[in-house]
Amino acid sequence: MNFVEELTWRGMLHTIMPGTEDMLNKGMASGYIGFDPTADSLHVGHLTQIMTLIHFQRAGHKPYALVGGATGMVGDPSGKSAERNLLSEDILQHNLECVEKQLAKFLDFESGANSAEMVNNYDWFKNFTFLDFIRDVGKHITVNYMMAKDSVKKRLEGETGMSFTEFTYQLVQGYDFYYLWKHKNCALQMGGSDQWGNIVTGTEFIRRKDGGEAFALTTQLIKKADGTKFGKTESGAVWLDPAKTSPYNFYQFWLNTTDVDAKSYIRIFTLFEQGVILAIEAEHEQAPHQRALQKALAKDITIRVHGEQAYEKAIKSSEFLFGNIGIEFLNELNDEELKGLFEGVPHYTISTAELAEGINAVELLATKTAVFPSKGEARKMIQAGGTAINKTKIASAEQVYTSAELINGKFLIAQKGKKNYFLIIAE
């Protein structure tokens, strides 16, 4: 199956320039996708483009991942209603290094002729003067052409308008394509469907400047079945960096997708062959409550992003919170992993010195913290057997807790009922 056919059956293909598939079918081609380092981590919204590059390489072509050290300084207006804050060079450099490390996990940089390559557009823009740019690039693309782009029209019609900085973005990206076409034999630029205007500016610039031919392909922008934005949760974006989104919460994000979305996502975000996916779907339809689709999706993508060990911990974390794994499991987690496990649950802080002297259960849960709104309610729930500290039922309201009970010398886990958890941090 060729690259275009692969994207098509997976439901990823959006728009393709005429002649692109014929060019790809002639033999190994080079193509690229750009990633602007606006943060120090990629998020799940970037995974569609990462998967596109993976499929491109698996089809025998040579992928380039462009990190935008230069374009990151400008800001892409596509899909934006307001201008982005410009980043300092120090922050941008830090972000670049982090994004490069993440991209390196997914592509094969040692596969011979079609080995992946990483490029940074700052390398060819750092010595490009403004006068050279407007002479060598600006004269080839008319203002009329630039203003006809949807990303520009929407901003000009809005209240905020558009700065000259953002207006020039499509020229900067167009020159990226020209540079890679000229120096790396890169005939194809790919991206999300919101990038079509910028990509086509590149193909047009190549044609007008050197009479060359280049091609464009875009993928679908992923949305949930209900129309809401993919990759966002109540706590914000789902990041690939485990320090920003814990592997447990990353795993849960995929596990909690709806049946309709899981059917789409398993095609887009895994490398399973068509027959394997159809078999998983059939298994899911036999017993939807077993969530075979979601489990296969969550397992595959968690392992590829975070590794087998992180996946195993995510499974154990789920069983700890909702099953029968005991408190001893938490000793396997470091502080960051433990905090990640309890991300989104109420956190309280108590004094290490006070805990060393001993605090009784009612004081701990109703005075030193707000697990219960009153001592009376705490006492009543304890007597009814509905509370626990570190997964052990509190025997009586007068039971005393000390620093000896702390997990990792820092944490207590309180439970009210089976599913209501509270993290108590001793400082």
Coordinates of N, CA, C and O in Angstrom, one line a residue, residues 173-307:
Q173 N 7.5 30.8 5.7 CA 7.3 29.4 5.5 C 7.5 29.0 4.0 O 8.0 27.9 3.8
G174 N 7.1 29.9 3.1 CA 7.3 29.6 1.7 C 8.8 29.5 1.4 O 9.2 28.6 0.6
Y175 N 9.6 30.3 2.0 CA 11.0 30.2 1.7 C 11.6 29.0 2.3 O 12.5 28.4 1.7
D176 N 11.1 28.5 3.5 CA 11.5 27.2 4.0 C 11.4 26.1 3.0 O 12.3 25.3 2.8
F177 N 10.2 26.1 2.4 CA 10.0 25.0 1.4 C 11.0 25.2 0.2 O 11.6 24.2 -0.3
Y178 N 11.2 26.4 -0.2 CA 12.1 26.7 -1.3 C 13.5 26.2 -1.0 O 14.2 25.5 -1.7
Y179 N 14.0 26.5 0.3 CA 15.3 26.2 0.7 C 15.5 24.6 0.7 O 16.5 24.1 0.2
L180 N 14.5 23.9 1.3 CA 14.6 22.5 1.3 C 14.4 21.8 0.0 O 15.1 20.8 -0.3
W181 N 13.6 22.4 -0.9 CA 13.5 22.0 -2.3 C 14.9 22.1 -3.0 O 15.3 21.2 -3.7
K182 N 15.5 23.3 -2.8 CA 16.8 23.6 -3.5 C 17.9 22.8 -2.9 O 18.8 22.3 -3.7
H183 N 18.0 22.7 -1.6 CA 19.2 22.1 -1.0 C 19.0 20.6 -0.5 O 20.0 20.0 -0.3
K184 N 17.8 20.2 -0.3 CA 17.6 18.8 0.2 C 16.7 18.0 -0.8 O 16.3 16.9 -0.4
N185 N 16.4 18.5 -2.0 CA 15.6 17.8 -3.0 C 14.2 17.5 -2.4 O 13.7 16.4 -2.7
C186 N 13.7 18.4 -1.6 CA 12.4 18.1 -0.9 C 11.3 18.6 -1.7 O 11.1 19.8 -1.9
A187 N 10.5 17.7 -2.3 CA 9.5 18.0 -3.3 C 8.1 18.1 -2.7 O 7.2 18.6 -3.4
L188 N 7.9 17.8 -1.4 CA 6.6 17.7 -0.8 C 6.6 18.4 0.6 O 7.5 18.1 1.4
Q189 N 5.6 19.3 0.8 CA 5.4 19.7 2.2 C 4.0 19.2 2.6 O 3.1 19.3 1.9
M190 N 4.0 18.8 3.9 CA 2.7 18.2 4.5 C 2.4 19.0 5.7 O 3.2 19.7 6.3
G191 N 1.2 18.9 6.2 CA 0.7 19.6 7.4 C -0.8 19.4 7.6 O -1.4 18.8 6.8
G192 N -1.3 20.1 8.6 CA -2.7 20.0 8.9 C -3.5 20.9 7.9 O -2.9 21.7 7.2
S193 N -4.8 20.6 7.7 CA -5.5 21.3 6.7 C -5.5 22.8 6.8 O -5.7 23.6 5.9
D194 N -5.3 23.3 8.1 CA -5.2 24.8 8.3 C -3.9 25.4 7.7 O -3.8 26.6 7.6
Q195 N -3.0 24.5 7.2 CA -1.7 25.0 6.7 C -1.7 25.0 5.1 O -0.7 25.4 4.5
W196 N -2.8 24.7 4.5 CA -2.9 24.6 3.1 C -2.4 25.9 2.4 O -1.6 25.9 1.5
G197 N -2.9 27.0 2.9 CA -2.5 28.3 2.3 C -1.1 28.6 2.4 O -0.4 29.0 1.4
N198 N -0.5 28.3 3.5 CA 1.0 28.5 3.7 C 1.8 27.6 2.8 O 2.8 28.0 2.2
I199 N 1.4 26.3 2.7 CA 2.1 25.3 1.9 C 2.0 25.7 0.4 O 3.1 25.6 -0.3
V200 N 0.9 26.1 0.0 CA 0.7 26.4 -1.4 C 1.5 27.7 -1.8 O 2.0 27.8 -2.9
T201 N 1.7 28.6 -0.8 CA 2.5 29.7 -1.1 C 4.0 29.3 -1.4 O 4.6 29.8 -2.3
G202 N 4.4 28.2 -0.7 CA 5.7 27.7 -0.9 C 5.8 27.1 -2.3 O 6.8 27.3 -3.0
T203 N 4.8 26.3 -2.8 CA 4.9 25.7 -4.1 C 4.9 26.8 -5.2 O 5.6 26.7 -6.2
E204 N 4.1 27.9 -4.9 CA 4.0 29.0 -5.9 C 5.4 29.8 -5.9 O 5.8 30.2 -7.0
F205 N 6.0 29.9 -4.8 CA 7.3 30.6 -4.7 C 8.3 29.9 -5.5 O 9.1 30.4 -6.2
I206 N 8.3 28.5 -5.3 CA 9.3 27.7 -6.0 C 9.1 27.8 -7.5 O 10.1 27.9 -8.3
R207 N 7.8 27.8 -8.0 CA 7.5 28.0 -9.4 C 8.0 29.3 -9.9 O 8.6 29.4 -11.0
R208 N 7.6 30.4 -9.2 CA 7.9 31.7 -9.7 C 9.4 32.1 -9.6 O 9.9 32.8 -10.5
K209 N 10.1 31.6 -8.6 CA 11.5 32.0 -8.5 C 12.4 31.2 -9.4 O 13.3 31.7 -10.1
D210 N 12.2 29.8 -9.4 CA 13.1 29.0 -10.2 C 12.4 28.1 -11.2 O 13.1 27.2 -11.8
G211 N 11.1 28.3 -11.4 CA 10.4 27.5 -12.4 C 10.3 26.1 -12.0 O 10.2 25.2 -12.9
G212 N 10.4 25.8 -10.7 CA 10.4 24.4 -10.2 C 9.1 23.9 -9.9 O 8.1 24.7 -9.9
E213 N 9.0 22.6 -9.7 CA 7.7 22.0 -9.3 C 7.8 21.4 -7.9 O 8.7 20.6 -7.6
A214 N 6.8 21.7 -7.1 CA 6.7 21.1 -5.8 C 5.3 20.8 -5.5 O 4.4 21.2 -6.1
F215 N 5.0 20.0 -4.4 CA 3.7 19.4 -4.2 C 3.3 19.7 -2.7 O 4.1 20.0 -1.8
A216 N 2.0 19.5 -2.5 CA 1.4 19.8 -1.2 C 0.4 18.7 -0.8 O -0.3 18.1 -1.7
L217 N 0.3 18.4 0.5 CA -0.6 17.4 1.0 C -1.0 17.8 2.4 O -0.1 18.2 3.2
T218 N -2.3 17.8 2.7 CA -2.7 18.1 4.1 C -3.6 17.0 4.7 O -4.2 16.2 4.0
T219 N -3.5 16.9 6.0 CA -4.3 15.9 6.7 C -5.5 16.6 7.5 O -5.5 17.8 7.7
Q220 N -6.4 15.8 7.8 CA -7.6 16.3 8.5 C -7.2 16.9 9.9 O -6.3 16.4 10.6
L221 N -7.9 17.9 10.3 CA -7.8 18.4 11.7 C -8.7 17.6 12.5 O -9.8 17.4 12.2
I222 N -8.1 17.0 13.6 CA -8.8 16.0 14.4 C -9.8 16.7 15.3 O -9.3 17.6 16.1
K223 N -11.0 16.3 15.3 CA -12.0 16.8 16.3 C -12.7 15.6 16.9 O -12.7 14.5 16.4
K224 N -13.3 15.8 18.1 CA -14.1 14.8 18.7 C -15.4 14.6 17.9 O -15.8 15.6 17.2
A225 N -16.1 13.5 18.1 CA -17.3 13.3 17.4 C -18.4 14.3 17.7 O -19.2 14.7 16.9
D226 N -18.3 14.9 18.9 CA -19.3 15.9 19.3 C -18.9 17.3 18.8 O -19.5 18.3 19.2
G227 N -17.8 17.4 18.1 CA -17.4 18.7 17.5 C -16.4 19.5 18.4 O -15.9 20.5 17.9
T228 N -16.2 19.1 19.6 CA -15.2 19.8 20.5 C -13.8 19.5 20.1 O -13.5 18.5 19.4
K229 N -12.9 20.3 20.6 CA -11.5 20.2 20.2 C -10.8 19.0 20.8 O -11.0 18.6 21.9
F230 N -10.1 18.3 19.9 CA -9.3 17.1 20.3 C -8.1 17.5 21.1 O -7.4 18.5 20.8
G231 N -7.7 16.7 22.1 CA -6.5 17.0 22.8 C -6.6 17.9 24.0 O -5.6 18.2 24.7
K232 N -7.8 18.3 24.3 CA -8.0 19.2 25.5 C -8.8 18.5 26.6 O -9.7 17.8 26.3
T233 N -8.4 18.7 27.8 CA -9.2 18.2 29.0 C -9.5 19.3 29.9 O -9.1 20.5 29.6
E234 N -10.2 19.0 31.0 CA -10.5 20.1 31.9 C -9.2 20.8 32.5 O -9.2 21.9 32.8
S235 N -8.2 20.0 32.6 CA -6.9 20.5 33.1 C -6.0 21.1 32.0 O -4.9 21.5 32.3
G236 N -6.5 21.1 30.8 CA -5.7 21.7 29.7 C -5.2 20.7 28.7 O -5.8 19.6 28.5
A237 N -4.2 21.1 27.9 CA -3.7 20.2 26.9 C -3.1 18.9 27.4 O -2.6 18.9 28.5
V238 N -3.1 17.9 26.6 CA -2.5 16.6 26.9 C -1.1 16.6 26.3 O -1.0 16.5 25.0
W239 N -0.1 16.7 27.1 CA 1.3 16.9 26.6 C 2.0 15.5 26.4 O 1.7 14.6 27.1
L240 N 3.1 15.5 25.6 CA 3.9 14.3 25.4 C 5.0 14.2 26.5 O 5.5 13.2 26.8
D241 N 5.3 15.4 27.1 CA 6.3 15.4 28.2 C 5.6 14.8 29.5 O 4.6 15.4 30.0
P242 N 6.2 13.8 30.1 CA 5.6 13.2 31.3 C 5.6 14.1 32.5 O 4.8 13.9 33.4
A243 N 6.4 15.2 32.5 CA 6.4 16.1 33.6 C 5.2 17.1 33.5 O 4.8 17.7 34.5
K244 N 4.6 17.2 32.3 CA 3.5 18.1 32.0 C 2.2 17.3 32.1 O 1.2 17.8 32.6
T245 N 2.2 16.1 31.5 CA 1.0 15.2 31.6 C 1.6 13.9 32.0 O 2.3 13.3 31.3
S246 N 1.2 13.4 33.2 CA 1.8 12.1 33.7 C 1.3 11.0 32.8 O 0.3 11.0 32.1
P247 N 2.2 9.9 32.6 CA 1.8 8.8 31.8 C 0.4 8.2 32.2 O -0.3 7.7 31.3
Y248 N 0.1 8.2 33.5 CA -1.2 7.7 34.0 C -2.3 8.6 33.3 O -3.3 8.0 32.8
N249 N -2.2 9.9 33.4 CA -3.2 10.8 32.8 C -3.3 10.7 31.3 O -4.3 10.8 30.7
F250 N -2.1 10.5 30.7 CA -2.0 10.3 29.3 C -2.8 9.1 28.9 O -3.6 9.1 27.9
Y251 N -2.5 8.0 29.6 CA -3.2 6.7 29.3 C -4.7 6.9 29.5 O -5.5 6.4 28.7
Q252 N -5.1 7.5 30.6 CA -6.5 7.7 30.9 C -7.2 8.6 29.8 O -8.4 8.3 29.5
F253 N -6.5 9.5 29.2 CA -7.1 10.4 28.1 C -7.6 9.5 27.0 O -8.7 9.6 26.5
W254 N -6.7 8.5 26.6 CA -7.1 7.7 25.5 C -8.1 6.6 25.9 O -9.0 6.3 25.1
L255 N -8.0 6.1 27.1 CA -8.9 5.1 27.6 C -10.3 5.6 27.7 O -11.3 4.9 27.6
N256 N -10.5 6.9 28.0 CA -11.8 7.5 28.2 C -12.4 8.1 27.0 O -13.5 8.8 27.1
T257 N -11.9 7.8 25.8 CA -12.5 8.3 24.6 C -13.8 7.5 24.3 O -14.0 6.4 24.8
T258 N -14.7 8.1 23.6 CA -16.0 7.5 23.3 C -15.7 6.4 22.3 O -14.7 6.3 21.6
D259 N -16.7 5.5 22.1 CA -16.6 4.4 21.1 C -16.4 5.0 19.7 O -15.6 4.5 18.9
V260 N -17.1 6.0 19.4 CA -17.1 6.6 18.0 C -15.7 7.2 17.8 O -15.0 7.0 16.8
D261 N -15.2 7.9 18.8 CA -13.8 8.5 18.6 C -12.7 7.5 18.6 O -11.8 7.6 17.9
A262 N -12.9 6.5 19.5 CA -11.8 5.4 19.5 C -11.7 4.7 18.2 O -10.6 4.3 17.7
K263 N -12.8 4.5 17.5 CA -12.8 3.9 16.2 C -12.0 4.7 15.2 O -11.3 4.2 14.3
S264 N -12.1 6.0 15.3 CA -11.3 6.9 14.4 C -9.9 7.0 14.9 O -9.0 6.9 14.0
Y265 N -9.7 7.2 16.2 CA -8.3 7.4 16.7 C -7.4 6.2 16.5 O -6.2 6.3 16.3
I266 N -8.0 5.0 16.6 CA -7.1 3.8 16.5 C -6.5 3.7 15.1 O -5.5 3.1 14.9
R267 N -7.2 4.2 14.1 CA -6.7 4.3 12.7 C -5.6 5.4 12.6 O -4.6 5.1 11.9
I268 N -5.8 6.5 13.2 CA -5.0 7.7 13.0 C -3.7 7.5 13.9 O -2.6 7.9 13.4
F269 N -3.8 7.1 15.1 CA -2.7 7.2 16.1 C -2.0 5.9 16.4 O -1.1 5.9 17.2
T270 N -2.4 4.8 15.7 CA -1.6 3.6 15.9 C -1.1 3.1 14.6 O -1.4 3.6 13.5
L271 N -0.2 2.1 14.6 CA 0.4 1.6 13.4 C -0.2 0.2 13.1 O 0.3 -0.6 12.2
F272 N -1.3 -0.1 13.7 CA -2.0 -1.4 13.5 C -2.5 -1.5 12.0 O -2.9 -0.5 11.5
E273 N -2.3 -2.7 11.5 CA -2.8 -2.9 10.1 C -4.3 -3.0 10.1 O -4.9 -3.2 11.1
Q274 N -4.9 -2.8 8.9 CA -6.3 -2.7 8.8 C -7.0 -4.0 9.3 O -8.0 -3.9 10.1
G275 N -6.5 -5.2 9.1 CA -7.1 -6.4 9.6 C -7.1 -6.5 11.1 O -8.1 -7.0 11.7
V276 N -6.0 -6.0 11.7 CA -5.9 -6.0 13.2 C -7.0 -5.1 13.8 O -7.7 -5.5 14.7
I277 N -7.1 -3.9 13.1 CA -8.1 -3.0 13.7 C -9.5 -3.5 13.5 O -10.4 -3.4 14.4
L278 N -9.8 -4.1 12.4 CA -11.2 -4.7 12.2 C -11.5 -5.8 13.2 O -12.6 -5.9 13.7
A279 N -10.4 -6.6 13.6 CA -10.6 -7.6 14.6 C -10.9 -7.1 15.9 O -11.7 -7.6 16.7
I280 N -10.2 -6.0 16.3 CA -10.4 -5.3 17.6 C -11.8 -4.7 17.6 O -12.5 -4.8 18.6
E281 N -12.2 -4.1 16.5 CA -13.6 -3.6 16.4 C -14.6 -4.7 16.6 O -15.6 -4.5 17.3
A282 N -14.4 -5.8 16.0 CA -15.4 -6.9 16.2 C -15.4 -7.4 17.6 O -16.5 -7.7 18.2
E283 N -14.3 -7.5 18.2 CA -14.2 -7.9 19.7 C -14.9 -6.8 20.5 O -15.7 -7.2 21.4
H284 N -14.7 -5.6 20.2 CA -15.4 -4.5 21.0 C -16.9 -4.6 20.8 O -17.6 -4.4 21.8
E285 N -17.4 -4.9 19.6 CA -18.8 -4.9 19.4 C -19.5 -6.1 20.1 O -20.7 -6.0 20.5
Q286 N -18.7 -7.2 20.4 CA -19.3 -8.3 21.1 C -19.5 -8.0 22.6 O -20.4 -8.5 23.2
A287 N -18.6 -7.1 23.1 CA -18.7 -6.7 24.6 C -18.2 -5.3 24.8 O -17.1 -5.1 25.2
P288 N -19.1 -4.3 24.4 CA -18.6 -2.9 24.4 C -18.2 -2.5 25.8 O -17.3 -1.6 25.9
H289 N -18.7 -3.1 26.9 CA -18.4 -2.7 28.2 C -16.9 -3.0 28.6 O -16.3 -2.5 29.5
Q290 N -16.3 -4.0 27.8 CA -14.9 -4.3 28.0 C -14.0 -3.3 27.4 O -12.8 -3.4 27.7
R291 N -14.5 -2.4 26.6 CA -13.7 -1.3 26.0 C -12.4 -1.8 25.3 O -11.3 -1.2 25.5
A292 N -12.5 -2.8 24.5 CA -11.4 -3.4 23.8 C -10.7 -2.3 22.9 O -9.5 -2.3 22.8
L293 N -11.5 -1.5 22.2 CA -10.9 -0.5 21.3 C -10.1 0.5 22.1 O -8.9 0.8 21.7
Q294 N -10.7 1.0 23.2 CA -10.0 2.0 24.0 C -8.7 1.5 24.6 O -7.7 2.1 24.7
K295 N -8.8 0.2 25.1 CA -7.6 -0.4 25.8 C -6.5 -0.6 24.8 O -5.3 -0.4 25.1
A296 N -6.8 -1.1 23.6 CA -5.8 -1.3 22.5 C -5.2 0.0 22.1 O -3.9 0.1 22.0
L297 N -6.0 1.0 21.9 CA -5.5 2.4 21.5 C -4.6 3.0 22.6 O -3.5 3.4 22.4
A298 N -5.1 2.9 23.9 CA -4.4 3.5 25.0 C -3.0 2.8 25.2 O -2.0 3.5 25.5
K299 N -3.1 1.5 25.1 CA -1.8 0.7 25.4 C -0.8 1.1 24.3 O 0.4 1.4 24.6
D300 N -1.2 1.0 23.0 CA -0.2 1.2 21.9 C 0.4 2.6 22.0 O 1.6 2.7 21.9
I301 N -0.4 3.6 22.2 CA 0.2 5.0 22.1 C 0.9 5.3 23.4 O 1.9 6.1 23.3
T302 N 0.5 4.8 24.5 CA 1.3 5.1 25.8 C 2.6 4.4 25.7 O 3.6 5.1 26.1
I303 N 2.7 3.2 25.2 CA 4.0 2.6 25.1 C 4.9 3.3 24.1 O 6.1 3.5 24.4
R304 N 4.4 3.7 23.0 CA 5.2 4.4 22.0 C 5.7 5.8 22.4 O 6.8 6.2 22.1
V305 N 4.9 6.5 23.3 CA 5.3 7.8 23.7 C 6.1 7.7 25.0 O 7.1 8.4 25.2
H306 N 5.7 6.8 25.9 CA 6.4 6.8 27.3 C 7.1 5.5 27.6 O 7.8 5.5 28.6
G307 N 6.9 4.4 26.8 CA 7.6 3.2 27.1 C 6.8 2.2 27.9 O 5.8 2.5 28.5

